[in-house]
mmCIF file of C-alpha atoms in Angstrom:
data_model
loop_
_atom_site.group_PDB
_atom_site.id
_atom_site.type_symbol
_atom_site.label_atom_id
_atom_site.label_comp_id
_atom_site.label_asym_id
_atom_site.label_seq_id
_atom_site.Cartn_x
_atom_site.Cartn_y
_atom_site.Cartn_z
ATOM 1 C CA MET E 205 0.000 0.000 0.000
ATOM 2 C CA LYS E 206 1.404 3.398 -1.048
ATOM 3 C CA VAL E 207 1.917 5.866 1.819
ATOM 4 C CA SER E 208 0.891 9.477 1.118
ATOM 5 C CA LYS E 209 3.630 12.070 1.365
ATOM 6 C CA ASN E 210 1.005 14.541 2.627
ATOM 7 C CA ARG E 211 0.226 12.553 5.759
ATOM 8 C CA ILE E 212 0.546 14.594 8.936
ATOM 9 C CA LEU E 213 3.371 13.479 11.208
ATOM 10 C CA LYS E 214 3.009 16.188 13.871
ATOM 11 C CA SER E 215 0.808 19.223 14.466
ATOM 12 C CA LYS E 216 0.634 22.047 16.975
ATOM 13 C CA GLN E 217 -2.433 24.295 17.453
ATOM 14 C CA LEU E 218 -1.171 27.768 18.287
ATOM 15 C CA ARG E 219 -4.441 29.670 18.547
ATOM 16 C CA LYS E 220 -7.855 29.601 16.943
ATOM 17 C CA GLY E 221 -7.396 29.313 13.185
ATOM 18 C CA LEU E 222 -3.594 29.013 13.368
ATOM 19 C CA ALA E 223 -1.476 25.843 13.523
ATOM 20 C CA ILE E 224 1.851 24.416 12.368
ATOM 21 C CA ILE E 225 2.004 20.984 10.724
ATOM 22 C CA LEU E 226 4.849 18.630 9.869
ATOM 23 C CA THR E 227 4.175 16.324 6.907
ATOM 24 C CA ALA E 228 6.137 13.518 5.288
ATOM 25 C CA ARG E 229 6.644 15.676 2.197
ATOM 26 C CA SER E 230 9.065 18.215 3.722
ATOM 27 C CA PRO E 231 11.395 18.598 6.687
ATOM 28 C CA TYR E 232 10.014 22.123 7.209
ATOM 29 C CA TRP E 233 7.020 22.922 9.379
ATOM 30 C CA LEU E 234 3.969 24.091 7.408
ATOM 31 C CA ILE E 235 1.886 27.043 8.619
ATOM 32 C CA ARG E 236 -1.900 26.646 8.331
ATOM 33 C CA LEU E 237 -3.966 29.815 8.793
ATOM 34 C CA ARG E 238 -7.749 30.117 8.553
ATOM 35 C CA ASP E 239 -8.899 33.130 6.476
ATOM 36 C CA PRO E 240 -12.444 33.829 7.814
ATOM 37 C CA ILE E 241 -13.196 36.319 5.064
ATOM 38 C CA ALA E 242 -12.258 34.023 2.174
ATOM 39 C CA GLY E 243 -13.656 31.038 4.065
ATOM 40 C CA LYS E 244 -10.607 28.834 3.447
ATOM 41 C CA TYR E 245 -7.209 27.816 4.847
ATOM 42 C CA VAL E 246 -3.952 29.454 3.720
ATOM 43 C CA HIS E 247 -0.761 27.350 3.803
ATOM 44 C CA ARG E 248 2.820 28.618 3.868
ATOM 45 C CA SER E 249 6.161 26.916 4.536
ATOM 46 C CA SER E 250 7.917 28.242 7.644
ATOM 47 C CA LYS E 251 11.317 27.250 6.185
ATOM 48 C CA GLU E 252 12.137 26.067 9.708
ATOM 49 C CA THR E 253 12.847 22.544 10.961
ATOM 50 C CA SER E 254 12.738 23.636 14.602
ATOM 51 C CA ARG E 255 9.252 23.641 16.103
ATOM 52 C CA LEU E 256 9.961 26.681 18.286
ATOM 53 C CA GLU E 257 11.359 28.643 15.364
ATOM 54 C CA ALA E 258 8.400 27.579 13.203
ATOM 55 C CA MET E 259 5.989 28.834 15.879
ATOM 56 C CA GLU E 260 7.588 32.284 15.865
ATOM 57 C CA VAL E 261 7.397 32.448 12.072
ATOM 58 C CA ALA E 262 3.752 31.330 12.178
ATOM 59 C CA TYR E 263 2.751 34.099 14.616
ATOM 60 C CA GLU E 264 4.560 36.686 12.528
ATOM 61 C CA PHE E 265 2.960 35.432 9.290
ATOM 62 C CA ALA E 266 -0.557 35.408 10.822
ATOM 63 C CA ASP E 267 -0.257 38.989 12.092
ATOM 64 C CA SER E 268 1.152 40.175 8.778
ATOM 65 C CA TYR E 269 -1.512 38.340 6.742
ATOM 66 C CA ARG E 270 -4.392 39.791 8.725
ATOM 67 C CA SER E 271 -3.027 43.317 8.449
ATOM 68 C CA LYS E 272 -2.987 42.910 4.672
ATOM 69 C CA ALA E 273 -6.520 41.505 4.582
ATOM 70 C CA ASN E 274 -9.369 43.797 3.641
ATOM 71 C CA SER E 275 -9.562 46.123 6.627
ATOM 72 C CA ASP E 276 -13.069 47.178 5.593
ATOM 73 C CA HIS E 277 -14.422 43.693 6.273
ATOM 74 C CA ALA E 278 -16.046 42.901 9.602
ATOM 75 C CA LYS E 279 -13.932 40.987 12.085
ATOM 76 C CA VAL E 280 -17.109 39.488 13.563
ATOM 77 C CA LYS E 281 -20.376 38.773 11.765
ATOM 78 C CA ALA E 282 -22.421 40.843 14.233
ATOM 79 C CA THR E 283 -20.921 44.056 12.835
ATOM 80 C CA SER E 284 -21.295 43.113 9.159
ATOM 81 C CA PHE E 285 -23.646 44.669 6.609
ATOM 82 C CA GLU E 286 -25.156 41.226 6.002
ATOM 83 C CA HIS E 287 -26.094 40.908 9.676
ATOM 84 C CA TYR E 288 -27.892 44.252 9.677
ATOM 85 C CA ALA E 289 -29.493 43.637 6.266
ATOM 86 C CA LYS E 290 -31.071 40.441 7.599
ATOM 87 C CA LYS E 291 -32.094 42.293 10.725
ATOM 88 C CA LEU E 292 -33.842 44.898 8.562
ATOM 89 C CA MET E 293 -35.699 42.223 6.561
ATOM 90 C CA ALA E 294 -36.909 40.599 9.793
ATOM 91 C CA MET E 295 -38.084 43.959 11.152
ATOM 92 C CA GLN E 296 -39.862 44.947 7.930
ATOM 93 C CA LYS E 297 -41.558 41.596 7.311
ATOM 94 C CA GLY E 298 -45.260 42.159 6.857
ATOM 95 C CA GLN E 299 -44.955 45.939 6.807
ATOM 96 C CA SER E 300 -46.949 47.633 4.036
ATOM 97 C CA LYS E 301 -44.061 49.894 2.991
ATOM 98 C CA TRP E 302 -41.727 46.914 2.481
ATOM 99 C CA SER E 303 -42.094 44.779 -0.630
ATOM 100 C CA ASP E 304 -40.638 41.614 -2.147
ATOM 101 C CA GLY E 305 -38.808 43.918 -4.532
ATOM 102 C CA ASP E 306 -36.902 45.430 -1.597
ATOM 103 C CA ASN E 307 -35.831 41.951 -0.504
ATOM 104 C CA LYS E 308 -34.674 41.209 -4.052
ATOM 105 C CA LEU E 309 -32.446 44.292 -4.077
ATOM 106 C CA LEU E 310 -30.751 42.921 -0.963
ATOM 107 C CA ASN E 311 -30.573 39.268 -1.991
ATOM 108 C CA ARG E 312 -29.941 39.359 -5.738
ATOM 109 C CA SER E 313 -27.213 36.792 -6.387
ATOM 110 C CA LYS E 314 -25.272 38.711 -9.034
ATOM 111 C CA ASP E 315 -25.115 42.273 -7.731
ATOM 112 C CA GLY E 316 -27.399 42.491 -4.722
ATOM 113 C CA LEU E 317 -26.515 44.626 -1.734
ATOM 114 C CA ILE E 318 -25.592 41.660 0.458
ATOM 115 C CA VAL E 319 -23.306 40.167 -2.196
ATOM 116 C CA TYR E 320 -21.518 43.505 -2.593
ATOM 117 C CA PHE E 321 -21.479 44.865 0.973
ATOM 118 C CA GLY E 322 -22.290 41.743 3.009
ATOM 119 C CA LYS E 323 -18.865 41.119 4.583
ATOM 120 C CA HIS E 324 -18.097 44.821 5.123
ATOM 121 C CA ASP E 325 -18.114 46.262 8.594
ATOM 122 C CA VAL E 326 -21.009 48.731 8.708
ATOM 123 C CA SER E 327 -18.768 51.340 10.332
ATOM 124 C CA LYS E 328 -16.378 51.224 7.354
ATOM 125 C CA ILE E 329 -18.957 51.908 4.617
ATOM 126 C CA THR E 330 -18.392 55.342 3.106
ATOM 127 C CA THR E 331 -20.062 57.633 0.600
ATOM 128 C CA GLY E 332 -17.433 56.674 -1.971
ATOM 129 C CA MET E 333 -18.152 52.969 -1.535
ATOM 130 C CA VAL E 334 -21.870 53.543 -2.135
ATOM 131 C CA ARG E 335 -21.043 55.573 -5.245
ATOM 132 C CA ASP E 336 -18.752 52.760 -6.480
ATOM 133 C CA TYR E 337 -21.625 50.311 -5.934
ATOM 134 C CA LEU E 338 -23.950 52.371 -8.134
ATOM 135 C CA THR E 339 -21.273 52.426 -10.842
ATOM 136 C CA HIS E 340 -20.899 48.660 -10.435
ATOM 137 C CA LEU E 341 -24.653 48.221 -11.031
ATOM 138 C CA ASP E 342 -24.456 50.064 -14.352
ATOM 139 C CA GLY E 343 -21.389 48.052 -15.370
ATOM 140 C CA ASN E 344 -23.421 44.850 -15.241
ATOM 141 C CA ARG E 345 -26.078 46.147 -17.644
ATOM 142 C CA LYS E 346 -26.397 47.204 -21.246
ATOM 143 C CA LYS E 347 -28.419 50.236 -20.165
ATOM 144 C CA PRO E 348 -27.777 52.220 -16.962
ATOM 145 C CA LEU E 349 -30.333 51.773 -14.214
ATOM 146 C CA ALA E 350 -33.058 54.383 -13.933
ATOM 147 C CA HIS E 351 -32.410 57.119 -11.385
ATOM 148 C CA SER E 352 -35.495 56.049 -9.416
ATOM 149 C CA THR E 353 -34.179 52.467 -9.130
ATOM 150 C CA LYS E 354 -30.771 53.690 -7.946
ATOM 151 C CA SER E 355 -32.553 55.798 -5.359
ATOM 152 C CA LYS E 356 -34.240 52.649 -4.031
ATOM 153 C CA HIS E 357 -30.839 50.997 -3.585
ATOM 154 C CA VAL E 358 -29.549 54.033 -1.702
ATOM 155 C CA ILE E 359 -32.659 54.186 0.504
ATOM 156 C CA ILE E 360 -32.234 50.534 1.533
ATOM 157 C CA ILE E 361 -28.522 51.054 2.290
ATOM 158 C CA ARG E 362 -29.534 53.983 4.496
ATOM 159 C CA LYS E 363 -32.142 51.834 6.282
ATOM 160 C CA VAL E 364 -29.589 49.089 6.998
ATOM 161 C CA LEU E 365 -27.036 51.556 8.345
ATOM 162 C CA THR E 366 -29.689 53.347 10.411
ATOM 163 C CA ILE E 367 -30.158 50.174 12.481
ATOM 164 C CA ALA E 368 -26.395 50.115 13.061
ATOM 165 C CA VAL E 369 -26.619 53.723 14.301
ATOM 166 C CA GLU E 370 -29.397 52.692 16.691
ATOM 167 C CA ASP E 371 -27.153 49.880 17.980
ATOM 168 C CA GLY E 372 -24.301 52.324 18.596
ATOM 169 C CA LEU E 373 -21.897 51.000 15.951
ATOM 170 C CA LEU E 374 -22.106 54.259 14.007
ATOM 171 C CA ASN E 375 -22.278 57.795 15.346
ATOM 172 C CA VAL E 376 -23.767 59.243 12.191
ATOM 173 C CA LEU E 377 -24.863 57.945 8.817
ATOM 174 C CA PRO E 378 -22.468 58.516 5.914
ATOM 175 C CA VAL E 379 -23.705 61.071 3.405
ATOM 176 C CA MET E 380 -25.499 59.219 0.637
ATOM 177 C CA PRO E 381 -24.677 60.131 -2.992
ATOM 178 C CA LYS E 382 -27.206 62.511 -4.487
ATOM 179 C CA ILE E 383 -29.031 60.983 -7.425
ATOM 180 C CA LYS E 384 -30.618 63.288 -9.924
ATOM 181 C CA THR E 385 -34.285 62.458 -10.176
ATOM 182 C CA VAL E 386 -36.397 63.296 -13.178
ATOM 183 C CA ASP E 387 -40.083 63.559 -12.366
ATOM 184 C CA THR E 388 -42.315 61.915 -14.929
ATOM 185 C CA PRO E 389 -45.780 63.486 -14.991
ATOM 186 C CA ARG E 390 -48.553 60.966 -14.428
ATOM 187 C CA HIS E 391 -50.477 59.996 -17.522
ATOM 188 C CA THR E 392 -54.077 60.921 -16.889
ATOM 189 C CA PHE E 393 -57.417 61.385 -18.611
ATOM 190 C CA THR E 394 -58.795 64.724 -19.666
ATOM 191 C CA ASP E 395 -62.446 65.351 -18.795
ATOM 192 C CA SER E 396 -63.563 64.521 -22.342
ATOM 193 C CA GLU E 397 -61.401 61.387 -22.483
ATOM 194 C CA TYR E 398 -62.802 60.126 -19.198
ATOM 195 C CA LYS E 399 -66.349 60.583 -20.540
ATOM 196 C CA ARG E 400 -65.388 58.691 -23.724
ATOM 197 C CA PHE E 401 -63.833 55.907 -21.671
ATOM 198 C CA MET E 402 -66.883 55.464 -19.439
ATOM 199 C CA LYS E 403 -69.244 55.629 -22.413
ATOM 200 C CA ALA E 404 -67.224 52.941 -24.210
ATOM 201 C CA ALA E 405 -67.166 50.849 -21.014
ATOM 202 C CA GLY E 406 -70.953 50.958 -20.817
ATOM 203 C CA GLU E 407 -71.285 49.945 -24.474
ATOM 204 C CA CYS E 408 -68.855 47.028 -23.975
ATOM 205 C CA ALA E 409 -70.928 45.830 -21.017
ATOM 206 C CA ARG E 410 -74.199 46.079 -22.950
ATOM 207 C CA ARG E 411 -72.717 44.109 -25.858
ATOM 208 C CA GLY E 412 -71.178 41.578 -23.510
ATOM 209 C CA ASP E 413 -67.668 41.973 -24.966
ATOM 210 C CA LYS E 414 -65.300 39.241 -23.870
ATOM 211 C CA VAL E 415 -61.572 39.482 -23.244
ATOM 212 C CA ARG E 416 -59.821 36.107 -22.941
ATOM 213 C CA GLY E 417 -63.166 34.564 -22.054
ATOM 214 C CA VAL E 418 -64.033 37.151 -19.400
ATOM 215 C CA GLN E 419 -67.172 39.137 -20.140
ATOM 216 C CA ILE E 420 -67.213 42.847 -19.378
ATOM 217 C CA THR E 421 -70.181 43.578 -17.110
ATOM 218 C CA GLY E 422 -71.706 46.502 -15.284
ATOM 219 C CA HIS E 423 -69.705 45.402 -12.240
ATOM 220 C CA HIS E 424 -66.462 46.233 -14.055
ATOM 221 C CA VAL E 425 -67.819 49.556 -15.302
ATOM 222 C CA ARG E 426 -68.799 50.552 -11.764
ATOM 223 C CA MET E 427 -65.414 49.410 -10.466
ATOM 224 C CA PHE E 428 -63.527 51.734 -12.825
ATOM 225 C CA ARG E 429 -65.858 54.602 -11.930
ATOM 226 C CA PHE E 430 -65.429 53.850 -8.212
ATOM 227 C CA VAL E 431 -61.689 54.543 -8.496
ATOM 228 C CA VAL E 432 -62.423 58.111 -9.598
ATOM 229 C CA HIS E 433 -64.759 58.758 -6.672
ATOM 230 C CA SER E 434 -62.668 57.028 -4.004
ATOM 231 C CA PHE E 435 -59.090 58.033 -5.011
ATOM 232 C CA LEU E 436 -57.962 54.444 -4.370
ATOM 233 C CA ARG E 437 -54.957 52.970 -6.108
ATOM 234 C CA PRO E 438 -55.905 49.994 -8.339
ATOM 235 C CA THR E 439 -53.594 47.722 -6.332
ATOM 236 C CA GLU E 440 -53.916 44.642 -4.162
ATOM 237 C CA GLY E 441 -53.479 46.728 -1.028
ATOM 238 C CA GLU E 442 -56.178 49.270 -1.894
ATOM 239 C CA LEU E 443 -58.978 48.817 -4.488
ATOM 240 C CA PHE E 444 -58.513 45.061 -4.932
ATOM 241 C CA GLY E 445 -57.959 44.465 -1.227
ATOM 242 C CA LEU E 446 -61.150 46.248 -0.197
ATOM 243 C CA LYS E 447 -63.676 43.978 1.533
ATOM 244 C CA HIS E 448 -67.265 44.742 2.501
ATOM 245 C CA LYS E 449 -66.245 44.865 6.160
ATOM 246 C CA ASP E 450 -63.893 47.724 5.247
ATOM 247 C CA VAL E 451 -66.757 49.880 3.923
ATOM 248 C CA GLN E 452 -68.972 51.974 6.185
ATOM 249 C CA LEU E 453 -71.811 54.213 5.007
ATOM 250 C CA MET E 454 -71.668 57.635 6.615
ATOM 251 C CA THR E 455 -74.012 60.641 6.594
ATOM 252 C CA ASP E 456 -73.734 64.404 6.972
ATOM 253 C CA PRO E 457 -72.391 64.589 4.361
ATOM 254 C CA VAL E 458 -73.127 61.279 2.643
ATOM 255 C CA HIS E 459 -69.964 59.330 1.875
ATOM 256 C CA LEU E 460 -68.238 56.004 2.373
ATOM 257 C CA GLU E 461 -65.551 55.567 4.971
ATOM 258 C CA LEU E 462 -62.983 53.050 3.729
ATOM 259 C CA ASN E 463 -60.536 51.129 5.862
ATOM 260 C CA VAL E 464 -57.518 50.859 3.568
ATOM 261 C CA ARG E 465 -55.399 48.073 5.055
ATOM 262 C CA GLY E 466 -52.473 47.817 2.657
ATOM 263 C CA GLY E 467 -51.937 51.260 1.187
ATOM 264 C CA LYS E 468 -48.622 52.357 -0.264
ATOM 265 C CA THR E 469 -48.141 54.716 2.675
ATOM 266 C CA GLY E 470 -49.529 52.304 5.258
ATOM 267 C CA LYS E 471 -52.956 51.821 6.769
ATOM 268 C CA ARG E 472 -55.353 54.737 6.513
ATOM 269 C CA THR E 473 -58.998 55.690 6.708
ATOM 270 C CA SER E 474 -60.108 57.216 3.427
ATOM 271 C CA VAL E 475 -63.387 58.967 2.649
ATOM 272 C CA THR E 476 -65.064 58.997 -0.758
ATOM 273 C CA MET E 477 -67.124 61.407 -2.782
ATOM 274 C CA LYS E 478 -70.916 61.183 -2.536
ATOM 275 C CA LEU E 479 -71.280 59.361 -5.868
ATOM 276 C CA ALA E 480 -69.178 56.456 -4.549
ATOM 277 C CA VAL E 481 -72.104 55.581 -2.268
ATOM 278 C CA VAL E 482 -74.421 55.226 -5.283
ATOM 279 C CA ILE E 483 -71.809 53.168 -7.151
ATOM 280 C CA TYR E 484 -71.228 50.866 -4.180
ATOM 281 C CA LYS E 485 -74.931 50.349 -3.525
ATOM 282 C CA GLY E 486 -75.639 49.936 -7.232
ATOM 283 C CA ASP E 487 -73.221 47.025 -7.413
ATOM 284 C CA ARG E 488 -75.267 45.072 -4.904
ATOM 285 C CA ASN E 489 -78.031 42.795 -6.180
ATOM 286 C CA PRO E 490 -81.313 44.587 -5.338
ATOM 287 C CA PHE E 491 -83.146 41.243 -5.433
ATOM 288 C CA GLU E 492 -80.833 39.714 -2.859
ATOM 289 C CA PRO E 493 -82.263 40.655 0.549
ATOM 290 C CA LYS E 494 -79.351 39.507 2.698
ATOM 291 C CA GLU E 495 -76.207 41.529 3.193
ATOM 292 C CA PRO E 496 -73.042 40.440 1.329
ATOM 293 C CA ASN E 497 -70.488 38.372 3.187
ATOM 294 C CA ARG E 498 -68.391 40.897 5.098
ATOM 295 C CA ASP E 499 -65.207 38.985 4.268
ATOM 296 C CA ASP E 500 -65.873 39.026 0.511
ATOM 297 C CA PHE E 501 -63.912 41.373 -1.708
ATOM 298 C CA VAL E 502 -65.968 44.273 -3.054
ATOM 299 C CA TRP E 503 -64.520 44.187 -6.573
ATOM 300 C CA MET E 504 -64.127 41.047 -8.673
ATOM 301 C CA PRO E 505 -64.683 38.751 -5.657
ATOM 302 C CA GLU E 506 -64.797 35.688 -7.918
ATOM 303 C CA TYR E 507 -60.987 35.755 -8.010
ATOM 304 C CA PRO E 508 -59.484 34.543 -4.698
ATOM 305 C CA ASN E 509 -56.068 35.285 -6.192
ATOM 306 C CA ARG E 510 -55.984 39.062 -6.249
ATOM 307 C CA THR E 511 -53.053 39.202 -8.669
ATOM 308 C CA THR E 512 -55.280 37.398 -11.166
ATOM 309 C CA ALA E 513 -58.034 39.933 -10.499
ATOM 310 C CA ILE E 514 -55.664 42.847 -11.123
ATOM 311 C CA ASN E 515 -54.300 41.365 -14.351
ATOM 312 C CA THR E 516 -57.811 40.591 -15.605
ATOM 313 C CA ALA E 517 -59.003 44.116 -14.794
ATOM 314 C CA ARG E 518 -56.049 45.572 -16.679
ATOM 315 C CA ARG E 519 -56.906 43.555 -19.793
ATOM 316 C CA LEU E 520 -60.535 44.691 -19.611
ATOM 317 C CA PHE E 521 -59.370 48.287 -19.181
ATOM 318 C CA ASN E 522 -57.119 48.037 -22.250
ATOM 319 C CA HIS E 523 -59.986 46.606 -24.316
ATOM 320 C CA ILE E 524 -62.176 49.562 -23.361
ATOM 321 C CA LEU E 525 -59.354 51.965 -24.270
ATOM 322 C CA VAL E 526 -59.278 50.485 -27.771
ATOM 323 C CA GLU E 527 -63.054 50.778 -28.109
ATOM 324 C CA ALA E 528 -62.873 54.415 -26.962
ATOM 325 C CA ASP E 529 -60.034 55.129 -29.409
ATOM 326 C CA LEU E 530 -57.784 56.297 -26.573
ATOM 327 C CA VAL E 531 -54.672 54.214 -27.305
ATOM 328 C CA ASP E 532 -51.650 56.497 -27.575
ATOM 329 C CA GLU E 533 -48.100 55.111 -27.560
ATOM 330 C CA ASP E 534 -46.679 58.450 -26.402
ATOM 331 C CA ARG E 535 -49.156 58.774 -23.547
ATOM 332 C CA LYS E 536 -50.031 55.344 -22.268
ATOM 333 C CA LEU E 537 -53.114 55.283 -20.077
ATOM 334 C CA SER E 538 -53.481 52.601 -17.408
ATOM 335 C CA PRO E 539 -55.917 51.819 -14.568
ATOM 336 C CA TYR E 540 -53.707 54.073 -12.436
ATOM 337 C CA SER E 541 -54.647 56.950 -14.777
ATOM 338 C CA LEU E 542 -58.141 56.855 -13.276
ATOM 339 C CA ARG E 543 -56.722 57.704 -9.840
ATOM 340 C CA HIS E 544 -54.578 60.467 -11.319
ATOM 341 C CA TYR E 545 -57.620 61.874 -13.065
ATOM 342 C CA ALA E 546 -59.591 61.672 -9.801
ATOM 343 C CA ILE E 547 -57.054 63.807 -7.936
ATOM 344 C CA GLN E 548 -56.709 66.411 -10.691
ATOM 345 C CA ALA E 549 -60.483 66.568 -11.239
ATOM 346 C CA ARG E 550 -61.033 67.138 -7.511
ATOM 347 C CA LEU E 551 -58.543 70.010 -7.502
ATOM 348 C CA ARG E 552 -60.167 71.576 -10.553
ATOM 349 C CA SER E 553 -63.798 71.098 -9.563
ATOM 350 C CA SER E 554 -63.220 72.515 -6.070
ATOM 351 C CA LYS E 555 -62.443 75.851 -7.781
ATOM 352 C CA GLY E 556 -59.285 76.294 -5.760
ATOM 353 C CA LYS E 557 -60.973 75.716 -2.385
ATOM 354 C CA VAL E 558 -59.932 72.148 -1.575
ATOM 355 C CA ASN E 559 -57.213 71.829 1.048
ATOM 356 C CA PRO E 560 -54.227 70.104 -0.685
ATOM 357 C CA TYR E 561 -53.089 68.611 2.617
ATOM 358 C CA SER E 562 -56.504 67.029 3.274
ATOM 359 C CA LEU E 563 -56.684 65.690 -0.274
ATOM 360 C CA ALA E 564 -53.155 64.274 -0.107
ATOM 361 C CA LYS E 565 -53.776 62.594 3.250
ATOM 362 C CA ASN E 566 -57.072 61.107 2.085
ATOM 363 C CA ALA E 567 -55.491 59.752 -1.109
ATOM 364 C CA GLY E 568 -52.515 58.287 0.751
ATOM 365 C CA THR E 569 -49.936 60.596 -0.777
ATOM 366 C CA SER E 570 -48.200 63.865 0.136
ATOM 367 C CA VAL E 571 -48.501 67.514 -0.836
ATOM 368 C CA ASP E 572 -45.018 67.216 -2.358
ATOM 369 C CA GLN E 573 -46.245 64.385 -4.590
ATOM 370 C CA LEU E 574 -49.296 66.405 -5.565
ATOM 371 C CA GLU E 575 -47.103 69.307 -6.608
ATOM 372 C CA ARG E 576 -44.518 67.214 -8.450
ATOM 373 C CA PHE E 577 -46.784 64.785 -10.289
ATOM 374 C CA TYR E 578 -50.349 66.068 -10.367
ATOM 375 C CA LEU E 579 -50.283 69.876 -10.301
ATOM 376 C CA LYS E 580 -47.156 70.519 -12.350
ATOM 377 C CA ASN E 581 -48.736 70.141 -15.783
ATOM 378 C CA MET E 582 -52.326 70.873 -14.850
ATOM 379 C CA ALA E 583 -53.766 73.784 -16.819
ATOM 380 C CA PRO E 584 -54.952 76.606 -14.528
ATOM 381 C CA THR E 585 -58.700 77.111 -14.302
ATOM 382 C CA LYS E 586 -60.522 80.436 -14.133
ATOM 383 C CA GLU E 587 -61.261 79.834 -10.444
ATOM 384 C CA LEU E 588 -57.619 79.007 -9.617
ATOM 385 C CA ILE E 589 -56.481 82.211 -11.318
ATOM 386 C CA GLU E 590 -59.084 84.236 -9.423
ATOM 387 C CA ASN E 591 -58.051 82.532 -6.173
ATOM 388 C CA LEU E 592 -54.435 83.526 -6.847
ATOM 389 C CA GLN E 593 -55.406 87.164 -7.468
ATOM 390 C CA THR E 594 -57.665 87.479 -4.403
ATOM 391 C CA TYR E 595 -56.800 90.180 -1.827
ATOM 392 C CA GLY E 596 -57.613 90.023 1.853
ATOM 393 C CA ASN E 597 -60.408 92.599 1.595
ATOM 394 C CA ASP E 598 -62.108 90.972 -1.403
#
């Protein structure tokens, strides 16, 4: 039987991760050092036959090797970016403002935040390193990432480091690189286009038009109109998450009070316009005496999978757009355009008297968002101009 030259004759553990070994291959002691960052052992010959001399060389090599290792990497996992990233995901689980997309930005295998920053000590992450990361993202793509997407990366980095500040590992957050943002005005309906859309929707329902086997009915027409009178987003957390138990009829003035459970900005109570009451009641079967199941969804309840409901609604919406001759490649309308129209129409029809803060809060947005995306390109009305020119004594 052949004896291996690599068999260990003697070994001496010097400290955790460091040992000297004598093998049959060489008369010199071999240094074995564990590199925790690389996750492997490093071997070097001590060039010494004396065990005591080899030990001295081993200590010197280990200290020298570690000083040359990446000093930005965490010495212990509890101070690493990966540790705090996972802590953030655990804290944000189930929160309405946190999405699967945020987790993907952290966990993406090719250029996610954990792959890039994971082993770094959170206290060593600098503005320059974040800027290099953004450059790295563009280097992996044919087209540079959109400014808004880069901003999301930066926001999540800030959130991870904020937890480290709370734990006392950082005194202050590093300054995050400023990313130029270009606001894209929301595509919305004009008053005449909205009337054309709703007229076409009614005609499609009367004809019984089908889209992929789904017939357009009065229920769908009322649903699209409800968006305009409730300001809800056509998302799973808002319009398509609304259940009958979340709707309460109120008086003085007449309106619906909606419990929005999964809004983009968190839970909120939202009130509707008066016509939403008529739309909601009109969707109920007048020949059905009993109340609807409180746990049933209000819109398209036949789809337990709400993603399916949303996708189906979008296809029906697009069919109606075609019938209304409102398809425009340069100005693509979507179900979201109904919400945008609702907000702009409310501002216009109030003749300058609606409180922007109240409207923003009710719609689950902010005054800043109203100004940047809804008011920026809105043509001034006669009433708004008069409101601007009003003096205190008028």
